[in-house]
Coordinates of C-alpha atoms in Angstrom, one line a residue:
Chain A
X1 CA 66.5 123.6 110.2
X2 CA 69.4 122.2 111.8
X3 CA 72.9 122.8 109.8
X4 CA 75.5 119.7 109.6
X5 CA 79.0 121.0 109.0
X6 CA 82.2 119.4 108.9
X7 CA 84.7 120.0 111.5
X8 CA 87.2 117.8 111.4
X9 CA 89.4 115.4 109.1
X10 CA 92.3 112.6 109.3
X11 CA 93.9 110.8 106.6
X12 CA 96.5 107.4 106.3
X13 CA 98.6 107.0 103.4
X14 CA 96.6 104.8 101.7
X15 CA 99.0 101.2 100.6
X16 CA 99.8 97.8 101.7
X17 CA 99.5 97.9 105.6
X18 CA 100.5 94.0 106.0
X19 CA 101.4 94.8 109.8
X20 CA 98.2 96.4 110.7
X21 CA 94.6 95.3 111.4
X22 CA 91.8 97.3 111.6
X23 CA 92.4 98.6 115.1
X24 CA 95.8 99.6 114.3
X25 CA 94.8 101.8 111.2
X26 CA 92.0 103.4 113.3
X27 CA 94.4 104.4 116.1
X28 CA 96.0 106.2 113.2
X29 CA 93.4 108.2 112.3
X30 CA 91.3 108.9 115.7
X31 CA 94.4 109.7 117.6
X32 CA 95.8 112.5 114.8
X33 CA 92.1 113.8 114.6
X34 CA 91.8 113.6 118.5
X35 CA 95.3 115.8 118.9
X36 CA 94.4 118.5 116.6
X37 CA 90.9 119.2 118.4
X38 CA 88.8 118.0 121.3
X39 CA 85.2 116.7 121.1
X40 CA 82.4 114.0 122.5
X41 CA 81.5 111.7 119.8
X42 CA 78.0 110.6 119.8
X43 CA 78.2 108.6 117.5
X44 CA 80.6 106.4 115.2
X45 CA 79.2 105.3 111.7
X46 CA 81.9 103.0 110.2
X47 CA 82.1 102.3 106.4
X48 CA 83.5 99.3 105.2
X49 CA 82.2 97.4 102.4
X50 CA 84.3 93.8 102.6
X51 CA 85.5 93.4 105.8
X52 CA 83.7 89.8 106.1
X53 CA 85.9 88.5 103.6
X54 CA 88.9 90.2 104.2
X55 CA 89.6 90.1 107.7
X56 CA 86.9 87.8 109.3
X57 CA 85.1 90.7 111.1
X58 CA 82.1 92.1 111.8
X59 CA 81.2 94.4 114.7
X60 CA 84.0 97.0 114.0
X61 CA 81.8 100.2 115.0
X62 CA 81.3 98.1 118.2
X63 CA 85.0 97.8 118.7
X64 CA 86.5 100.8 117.6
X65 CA 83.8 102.7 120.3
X66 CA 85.8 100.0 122.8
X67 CA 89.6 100.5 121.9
X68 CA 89.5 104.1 121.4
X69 CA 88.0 104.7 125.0
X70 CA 84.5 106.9 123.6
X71 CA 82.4 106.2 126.6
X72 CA 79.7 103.8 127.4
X73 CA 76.4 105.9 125.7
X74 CA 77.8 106.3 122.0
X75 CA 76.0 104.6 119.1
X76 CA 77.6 102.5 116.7
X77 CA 76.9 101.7 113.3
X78 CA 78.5 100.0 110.2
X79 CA 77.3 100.8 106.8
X80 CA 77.6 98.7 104.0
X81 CA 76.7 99.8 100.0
X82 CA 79.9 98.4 98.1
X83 CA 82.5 100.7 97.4
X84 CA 80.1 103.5 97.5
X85 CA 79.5 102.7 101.5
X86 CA 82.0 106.1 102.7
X87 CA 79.2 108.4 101.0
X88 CA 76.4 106.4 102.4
X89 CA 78.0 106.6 105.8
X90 CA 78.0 110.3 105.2
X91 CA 74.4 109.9 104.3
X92 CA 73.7 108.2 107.6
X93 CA 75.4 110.6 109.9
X94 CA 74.0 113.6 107.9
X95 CA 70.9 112.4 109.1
X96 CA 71.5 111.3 113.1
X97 CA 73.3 115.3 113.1
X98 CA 69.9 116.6 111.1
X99 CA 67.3 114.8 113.4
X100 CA 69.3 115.9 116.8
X101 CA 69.8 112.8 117.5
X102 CA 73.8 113.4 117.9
X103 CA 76.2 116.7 118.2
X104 CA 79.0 114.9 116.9
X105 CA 79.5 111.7 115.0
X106 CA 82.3 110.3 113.4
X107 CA 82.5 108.8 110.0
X108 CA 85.2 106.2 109.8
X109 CA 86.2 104.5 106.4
X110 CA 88.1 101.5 107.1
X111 CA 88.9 98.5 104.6
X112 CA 91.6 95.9 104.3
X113 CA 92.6 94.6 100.5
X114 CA 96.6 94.4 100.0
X115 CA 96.8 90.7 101.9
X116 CA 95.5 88.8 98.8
X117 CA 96.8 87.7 95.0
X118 CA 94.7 89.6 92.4
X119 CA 92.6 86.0 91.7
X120 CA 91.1 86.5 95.7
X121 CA 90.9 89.9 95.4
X122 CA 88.6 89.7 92.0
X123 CA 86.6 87.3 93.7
X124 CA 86.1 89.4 96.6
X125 CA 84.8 92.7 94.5
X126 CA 82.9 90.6 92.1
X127 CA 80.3 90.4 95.3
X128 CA 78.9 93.5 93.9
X129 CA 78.0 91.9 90.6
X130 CA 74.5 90.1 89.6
X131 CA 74.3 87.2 91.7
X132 CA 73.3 84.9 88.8
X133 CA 74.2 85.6 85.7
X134 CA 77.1 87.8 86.4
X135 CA 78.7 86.4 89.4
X136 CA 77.8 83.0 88.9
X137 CA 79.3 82.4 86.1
X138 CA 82.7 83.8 87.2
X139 CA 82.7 87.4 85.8
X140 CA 85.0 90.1 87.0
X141 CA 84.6 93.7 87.7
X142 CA 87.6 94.7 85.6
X143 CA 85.6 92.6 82.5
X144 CA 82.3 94.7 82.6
X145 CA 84.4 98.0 83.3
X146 CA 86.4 96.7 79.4
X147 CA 82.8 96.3 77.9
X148 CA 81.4 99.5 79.4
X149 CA 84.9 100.8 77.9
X150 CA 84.8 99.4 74.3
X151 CA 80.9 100.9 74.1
X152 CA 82.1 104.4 75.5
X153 CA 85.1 104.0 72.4
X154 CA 82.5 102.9 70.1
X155 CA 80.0 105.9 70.6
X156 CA 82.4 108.6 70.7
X157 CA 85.0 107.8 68.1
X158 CA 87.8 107.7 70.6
X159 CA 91.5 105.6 70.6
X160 CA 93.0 104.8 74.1
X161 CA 95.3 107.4 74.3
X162 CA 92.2 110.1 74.9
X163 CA 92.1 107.5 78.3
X164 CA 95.8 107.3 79.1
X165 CA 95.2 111.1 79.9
X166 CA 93.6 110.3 83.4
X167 CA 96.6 108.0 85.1
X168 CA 99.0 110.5 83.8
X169 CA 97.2 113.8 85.7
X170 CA 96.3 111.6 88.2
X171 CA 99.4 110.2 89.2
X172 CA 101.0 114.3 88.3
X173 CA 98.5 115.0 91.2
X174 CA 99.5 112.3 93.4
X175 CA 102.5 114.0 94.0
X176 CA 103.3 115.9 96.7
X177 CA 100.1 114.0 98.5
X178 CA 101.7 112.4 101.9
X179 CA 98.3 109.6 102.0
X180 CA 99.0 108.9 98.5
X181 CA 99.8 105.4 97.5
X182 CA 100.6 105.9 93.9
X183 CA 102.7 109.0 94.3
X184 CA 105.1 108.8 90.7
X185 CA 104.6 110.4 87.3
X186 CA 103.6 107.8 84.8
X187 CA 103.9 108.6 80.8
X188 CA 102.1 107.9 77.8
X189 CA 104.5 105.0 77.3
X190 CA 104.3 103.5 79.9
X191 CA 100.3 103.4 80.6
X192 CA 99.9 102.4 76.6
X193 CA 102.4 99.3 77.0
X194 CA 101.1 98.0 80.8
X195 CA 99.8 94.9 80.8
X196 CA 96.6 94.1 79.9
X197 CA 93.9 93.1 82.0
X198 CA 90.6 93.0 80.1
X199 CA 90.8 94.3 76.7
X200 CA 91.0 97.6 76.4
X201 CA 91.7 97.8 80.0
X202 CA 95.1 97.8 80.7
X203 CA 96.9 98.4 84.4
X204 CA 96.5 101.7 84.2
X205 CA 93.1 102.3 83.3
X206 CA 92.5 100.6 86.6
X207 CA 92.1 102.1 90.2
X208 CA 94.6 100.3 92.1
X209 CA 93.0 98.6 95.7
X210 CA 94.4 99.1 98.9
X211 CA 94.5 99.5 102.3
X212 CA 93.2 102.8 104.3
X213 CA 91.2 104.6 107.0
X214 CA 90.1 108.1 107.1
X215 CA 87.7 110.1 109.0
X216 CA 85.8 112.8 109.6
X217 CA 83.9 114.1 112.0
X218 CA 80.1 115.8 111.2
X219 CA 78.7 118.3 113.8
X220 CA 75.9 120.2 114.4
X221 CA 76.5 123.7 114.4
X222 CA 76.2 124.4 118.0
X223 CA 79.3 122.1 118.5
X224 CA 81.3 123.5 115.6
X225 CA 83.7 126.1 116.7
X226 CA 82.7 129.5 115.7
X227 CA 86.0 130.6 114.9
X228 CA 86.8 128.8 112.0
X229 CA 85.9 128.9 108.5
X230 CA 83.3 126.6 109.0
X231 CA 82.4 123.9 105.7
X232 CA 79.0 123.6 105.6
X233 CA 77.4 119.6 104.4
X234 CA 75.1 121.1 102.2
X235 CA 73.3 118.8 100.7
X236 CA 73.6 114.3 100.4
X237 CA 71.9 113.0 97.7
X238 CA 72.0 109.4 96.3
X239 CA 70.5 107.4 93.1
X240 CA 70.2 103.8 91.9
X241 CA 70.0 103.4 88.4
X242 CA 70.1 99.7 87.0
X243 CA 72.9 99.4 84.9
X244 CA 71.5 98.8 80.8
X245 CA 75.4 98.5 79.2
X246 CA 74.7 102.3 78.0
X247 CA 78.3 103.7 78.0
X248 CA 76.7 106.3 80.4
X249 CA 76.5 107.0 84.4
X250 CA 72.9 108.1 84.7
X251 CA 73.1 107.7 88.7
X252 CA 75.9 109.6 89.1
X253 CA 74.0 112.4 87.2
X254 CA 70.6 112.3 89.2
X255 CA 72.7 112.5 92.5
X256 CA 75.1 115.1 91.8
X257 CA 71.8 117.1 90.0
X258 CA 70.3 116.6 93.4
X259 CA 72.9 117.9 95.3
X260 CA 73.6 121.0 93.4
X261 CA 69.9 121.9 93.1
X262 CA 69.0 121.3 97.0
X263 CA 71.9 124.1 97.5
X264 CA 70.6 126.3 95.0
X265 CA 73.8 126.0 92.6
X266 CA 74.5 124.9 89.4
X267 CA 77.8 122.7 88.1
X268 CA 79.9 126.1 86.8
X269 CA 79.5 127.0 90.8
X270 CA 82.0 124.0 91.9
X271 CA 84.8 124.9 92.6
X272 CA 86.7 121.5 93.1
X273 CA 85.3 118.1 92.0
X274 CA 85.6 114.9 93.6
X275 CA 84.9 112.2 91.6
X276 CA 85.0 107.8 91.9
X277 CA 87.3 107.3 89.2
X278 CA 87.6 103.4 89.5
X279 CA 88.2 103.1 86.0
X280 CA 89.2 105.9 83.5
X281 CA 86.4 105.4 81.6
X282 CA 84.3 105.7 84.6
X283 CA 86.1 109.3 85.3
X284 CA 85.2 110.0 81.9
X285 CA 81.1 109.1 82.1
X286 CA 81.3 110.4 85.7
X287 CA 82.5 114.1 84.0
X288 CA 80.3 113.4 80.8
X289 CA 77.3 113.5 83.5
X290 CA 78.4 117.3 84.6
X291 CA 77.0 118.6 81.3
X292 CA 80.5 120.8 81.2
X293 CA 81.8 119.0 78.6
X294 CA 80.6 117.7 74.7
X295 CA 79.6 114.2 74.7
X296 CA 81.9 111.6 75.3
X297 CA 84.8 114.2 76.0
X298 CA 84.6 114.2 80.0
X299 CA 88.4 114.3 80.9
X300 CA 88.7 117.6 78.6
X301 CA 87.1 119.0 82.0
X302 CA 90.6 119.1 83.6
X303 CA 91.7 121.7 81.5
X304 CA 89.0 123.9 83.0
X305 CA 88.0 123.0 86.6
X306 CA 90.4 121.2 89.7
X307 CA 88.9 117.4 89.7
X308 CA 91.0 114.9 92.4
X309 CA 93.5 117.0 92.9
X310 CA 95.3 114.4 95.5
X311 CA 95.3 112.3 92.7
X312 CA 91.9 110.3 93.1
X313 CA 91.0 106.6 93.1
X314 CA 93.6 106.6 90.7
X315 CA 96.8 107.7 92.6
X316 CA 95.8 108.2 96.0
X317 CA 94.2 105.0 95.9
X318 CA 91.2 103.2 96.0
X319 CA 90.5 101.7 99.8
X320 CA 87.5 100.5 99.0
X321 CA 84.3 101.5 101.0
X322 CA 86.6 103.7 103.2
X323 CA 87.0 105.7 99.7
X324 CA 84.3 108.2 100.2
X325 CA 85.6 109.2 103.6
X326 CA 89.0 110.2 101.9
X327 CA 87.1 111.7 99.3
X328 CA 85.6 114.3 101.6
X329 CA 88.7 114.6 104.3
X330 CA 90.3 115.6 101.0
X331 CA 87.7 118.3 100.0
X332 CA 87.3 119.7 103.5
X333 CA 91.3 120.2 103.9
X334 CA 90.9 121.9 100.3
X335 CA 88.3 124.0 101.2
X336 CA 90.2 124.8 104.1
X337 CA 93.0 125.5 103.1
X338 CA 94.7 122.7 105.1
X339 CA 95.6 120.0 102.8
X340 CA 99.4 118.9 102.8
X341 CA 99.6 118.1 99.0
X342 CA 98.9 120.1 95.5
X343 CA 96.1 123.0 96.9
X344 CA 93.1 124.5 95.2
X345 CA 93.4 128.5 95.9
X346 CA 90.6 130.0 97.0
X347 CA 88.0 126.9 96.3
X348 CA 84.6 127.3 98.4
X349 CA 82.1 124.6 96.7
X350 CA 83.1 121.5 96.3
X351 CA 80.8 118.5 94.9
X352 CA 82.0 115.1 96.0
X353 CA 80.6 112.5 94.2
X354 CA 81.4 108.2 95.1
X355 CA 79.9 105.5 94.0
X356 CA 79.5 101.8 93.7
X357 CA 82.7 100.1 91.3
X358 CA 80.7 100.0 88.0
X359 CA 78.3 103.1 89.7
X360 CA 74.8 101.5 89.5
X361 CA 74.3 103.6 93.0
X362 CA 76.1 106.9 93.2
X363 CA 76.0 109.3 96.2
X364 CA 77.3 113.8 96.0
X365 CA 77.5 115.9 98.7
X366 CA 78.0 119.3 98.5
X367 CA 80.6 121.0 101.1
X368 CA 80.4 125.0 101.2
X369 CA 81.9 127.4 103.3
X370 CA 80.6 129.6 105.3
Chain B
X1 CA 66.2 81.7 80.6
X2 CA 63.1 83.1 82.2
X3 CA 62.9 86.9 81.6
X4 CA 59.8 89.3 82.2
X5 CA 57.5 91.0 79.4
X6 CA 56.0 94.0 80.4
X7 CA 52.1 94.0 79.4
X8 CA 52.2 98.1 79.3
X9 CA 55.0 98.6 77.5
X10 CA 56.3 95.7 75.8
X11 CA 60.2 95.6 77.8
X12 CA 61.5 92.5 78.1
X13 CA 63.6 92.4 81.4
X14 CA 66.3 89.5 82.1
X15 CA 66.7 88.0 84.6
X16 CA 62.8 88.0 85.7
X17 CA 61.6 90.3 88.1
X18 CA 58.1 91.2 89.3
X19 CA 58.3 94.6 88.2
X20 CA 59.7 96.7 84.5
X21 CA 63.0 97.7 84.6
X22 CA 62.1 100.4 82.1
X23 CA 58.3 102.1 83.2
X24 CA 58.3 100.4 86.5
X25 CA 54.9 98.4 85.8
X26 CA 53.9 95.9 88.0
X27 CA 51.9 94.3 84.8
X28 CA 54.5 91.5 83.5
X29 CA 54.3 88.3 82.7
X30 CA 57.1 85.6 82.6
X31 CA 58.8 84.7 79.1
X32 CA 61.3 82.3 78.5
X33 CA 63.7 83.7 76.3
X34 CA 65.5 80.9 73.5
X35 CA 68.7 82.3 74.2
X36 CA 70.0 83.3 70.7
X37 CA 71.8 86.7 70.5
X38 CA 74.1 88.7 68.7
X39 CA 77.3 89.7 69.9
X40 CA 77.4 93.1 70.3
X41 CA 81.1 93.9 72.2
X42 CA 83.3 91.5 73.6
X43 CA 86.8 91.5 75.8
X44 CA 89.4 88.8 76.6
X45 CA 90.2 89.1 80.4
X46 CA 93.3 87.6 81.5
X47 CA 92.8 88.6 85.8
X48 CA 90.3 85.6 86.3
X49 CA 88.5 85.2 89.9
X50 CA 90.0 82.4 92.3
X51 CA 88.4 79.0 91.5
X52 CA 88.2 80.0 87.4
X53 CA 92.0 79.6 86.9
X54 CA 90.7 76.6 84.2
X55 CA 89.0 79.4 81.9
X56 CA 92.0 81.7 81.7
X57 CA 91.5 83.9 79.1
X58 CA 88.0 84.4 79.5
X59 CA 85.9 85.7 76.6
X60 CA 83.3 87.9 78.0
X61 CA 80.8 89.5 75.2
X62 CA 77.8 91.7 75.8
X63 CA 75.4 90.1 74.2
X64 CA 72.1 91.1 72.5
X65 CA 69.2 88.8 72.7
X66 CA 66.9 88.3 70.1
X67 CA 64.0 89.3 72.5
X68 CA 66.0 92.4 72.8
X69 CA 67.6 92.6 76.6
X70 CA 71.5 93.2 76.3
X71 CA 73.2 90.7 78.8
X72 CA 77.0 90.1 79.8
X73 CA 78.0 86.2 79.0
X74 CA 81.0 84.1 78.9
X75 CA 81.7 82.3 75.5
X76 CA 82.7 78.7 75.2
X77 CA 83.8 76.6 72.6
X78 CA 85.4 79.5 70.9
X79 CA 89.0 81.2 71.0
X80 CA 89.5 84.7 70.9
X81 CA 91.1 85.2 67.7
X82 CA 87.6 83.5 66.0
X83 CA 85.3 86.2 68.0
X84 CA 83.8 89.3 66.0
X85 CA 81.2 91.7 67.1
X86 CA 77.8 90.7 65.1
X87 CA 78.3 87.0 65.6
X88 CA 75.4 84.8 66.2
X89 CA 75.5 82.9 69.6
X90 CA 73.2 80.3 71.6
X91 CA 73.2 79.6 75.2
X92 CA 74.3 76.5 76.5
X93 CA 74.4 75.2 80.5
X94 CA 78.1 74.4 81.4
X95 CA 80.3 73.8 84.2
X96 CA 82.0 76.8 85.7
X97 CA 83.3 75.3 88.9
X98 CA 84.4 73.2 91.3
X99 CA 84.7 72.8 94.8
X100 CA 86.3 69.9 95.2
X101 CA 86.2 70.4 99.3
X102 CA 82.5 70.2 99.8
X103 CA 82.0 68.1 96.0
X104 CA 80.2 70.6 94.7
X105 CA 79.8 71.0 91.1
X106 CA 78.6 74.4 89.5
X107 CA 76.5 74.7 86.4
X108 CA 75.5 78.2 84.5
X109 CA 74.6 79.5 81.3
X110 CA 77.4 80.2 78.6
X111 CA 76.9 81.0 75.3
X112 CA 78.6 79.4 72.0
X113 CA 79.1 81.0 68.8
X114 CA 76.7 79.5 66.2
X115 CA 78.3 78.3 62.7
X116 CA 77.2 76.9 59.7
X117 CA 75.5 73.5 60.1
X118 CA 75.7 73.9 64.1

């Protein structure tokens, strides 16, 4: 069976790149990656979930193979599954690195969303929403992530301050982080008297959107130098669950069940979590789904076991469908013991888990090393 | 409102679809649902999309029809301070936008709260 191992990672600071388009962002990241190793790429798989509306382009795989100079003979793809698409890329280039179709291919998460008010911005995300009854009539994300947040309250007895304890370790996280976009403390004050967005949600409860690229680059293990500690793509594993209102993730359990059992390990063997907090509430059901904690008490998990330690969707930011590539160029610098920020010591399983905004579709891997 | 009723197990999807949402049977038959519900949760949003600016705040309540599905609506002809959870609602067709470039008028369900003698 052919191995797929990661090799290779390169992060922007995630934030409000006005003066760059998508070319200039991926110069960023192909050139650092490019002057810390040397490889072929076979392949580029780009993840980008709004670029359409954003910037007015499609084709970007096409012309990032152009700009960066890869050669005539490498295949270029552009995946597309909301703000889940940096794990379905993954998914996709897991699979051309399984099959032998390519030695190397480079995932690229790419996504453009500081140039707009809130209002466009809204409108733009709300694509992922029912295209009747929910986006028709003018719904917004932030809306069904408050109602999915008032059930979740209901269920479990909880006040908002059992919430304001994900911005504040978060953002604690954040710092230190040089691709960080939120990179401040934040207090209890300060989240519980933000503005409010959606009741209950307030600013802080919120995954702030932005602009960012990251890759990685997936090789087989022929082309992955056998000097290194080498981190090992385990497993990919993804689930669609239709979404019922439940104040519960039951796609993000199915996938990260998936992943775990593929690689023959259970949840105490992860050693670092990466999660798609979006919302709090989200990081909550998203933990509630790990079975590690009692119902309804996800975030109590961060007393036990390093989740987003570079301060997830939260703090680092939340670029979008470019999201899961930072998720895993975070985990592999982790597990690696090459990550600038706040480090996990010794870590050598890590379960990265992204999703779609309101996670009707969720997608784990599981890194290892070897 | 056309939902699906599942002949196997008795689920009542909205909106229709061929197949259950809850045992996957491809045995359904279209049901049109009256549109009466109860509300079950509800949030005021004050970050409205561009092109509903004219709503601002929205009242957005998860809403329990009496055919059972739970669906997300918009309210209308109520303010937020006269919303409770538990309180009867019908669905009504309204305007939700305009584009006044292309003349374009856009019509979709809302809901209303039902009171006495309404």
């Amino acid at each position: 069976m052919v191995r797929v191992f990661l090799t290779g990672a390169s992060m922007f600071k995630v934030g409000r790149h006005y003066n760059m388009g998508f070319i200039d962002l991926v110069n960023e990241v192909f050139s650092s990656l490019e002057s810390s190793m040397s490889f072929q790429t076979d392949a580029v798989v780009v993840a980008s979930a709004y670029p359409e509306k954003t910037s007015d382009q499609v084709l970007l795989a096409s012309k990032v193979i152009q700009e960066m100079g890869m050669g005539d003979n490498v295949l270029g793809l552009r995946v597309e599954e909301g703000d889940a698409s940096g794990l379905a890329a993954l998914a996709v280039g897991f699979s051309l690195v399984k099959s032998g179709l390519a030695k190397n291919v480079l995932l690229l998460g790419l996504e453009k969303q500081s140039e707009f008010p809130s209002r466009r911005l809204n409108d733009i995300v709300a694509q992922n929403l029912d295209e009747v009854y929910s986006h028709g009539v003018g719904l917004t994300n932030h809306s069904v992530a408050a109602i999915l947040m008032r059930e979740h309250m209901k269920a479990h007895g909880l006040d908002y301050e059992y919430y304001a304890s994900w911005p504040i370790v978060m953002h604690d996280n954040a710092k230190g982080n040089p691709y960080a976009y939120l990179d401040f403390k934040v207090t209890m004050d300060a989240i519980k008297s933000a503005q409010v967005v959606s009741d209950p949600l307030r600013l802080f409860d919120i995954a702030p959107r932005a602009d960012g690229a990251a890759a990685v680059l997936l090789s087989s293990e022929e082309a992955t130098p056998k000097n290194d500690a080498r981190v090992e793509v385990v497993s990919v594993s993804s689930s669609v669950v239709r979404g019922d209102y439940e104040p519960r993730l039951l796609s993000v359990g199915n996938s990260m069940r998936s992943s775990l059992s593929q690689a023959g390990l259970s949840m105490s063997d992860v050693d670092l979590f990466e999660i798609h907090d979006s919302y709090s509430v989200m990081a909550s059901m998203i933990l509630e789904e790990t079975g590690l904690t009692p119902p309804g008490r996800g975030l109590e998990i961060l007393q036990h076991v390093p989740v987003n330690v570079g301060g997830g969707l939260k703090a680092r930011g939340y670029p979008g469908g470019a999201t899961g590539i930072y998720q895993l160029a975070e985990a592999y610098q982790h597990l690696t013991g090459t990550f600038p920020g706040k480090r996990v010591e010794n870590a050598e399983v890590a379960l990265v888990q992204g999703m779609s905004d309101l996670g009707e579709t969720s997608f784990s891997a599981l890194l290892r090393v070897m | 409102m056309k939902a699906s009723t599942c002949k196997a197990c008795g689920n009542v999807t909205f909106p229709y679809q061929p197949i259950c949402s809850r045992c996957r049977g491809r045995n359904v038959e279209p049901v049109e649902l009256r549109g009466n519900g109860r509300i079950v949760s509800y949030t005021v949003n004050y970050q409205y999309r561009e092109g509903f600016e004219r709503q601002a705040p929205q009242i957005v309540a998860l809403i329990e029809l009496e055919e059972g599905p739970k669906i997300l609506g918009l309210l209308t002809d109520a303010e937020p301070e006269e919303v409770y959870e538990g309180q009867r609602v019908t669905a009504v067709l309204r305007r939700v936008s305009t584009d006044s470039y292309h003349g374009i008028i856009y019509y979709a369900l809302k809901f209303r709260p039902v009171r006495d003698g309404s």
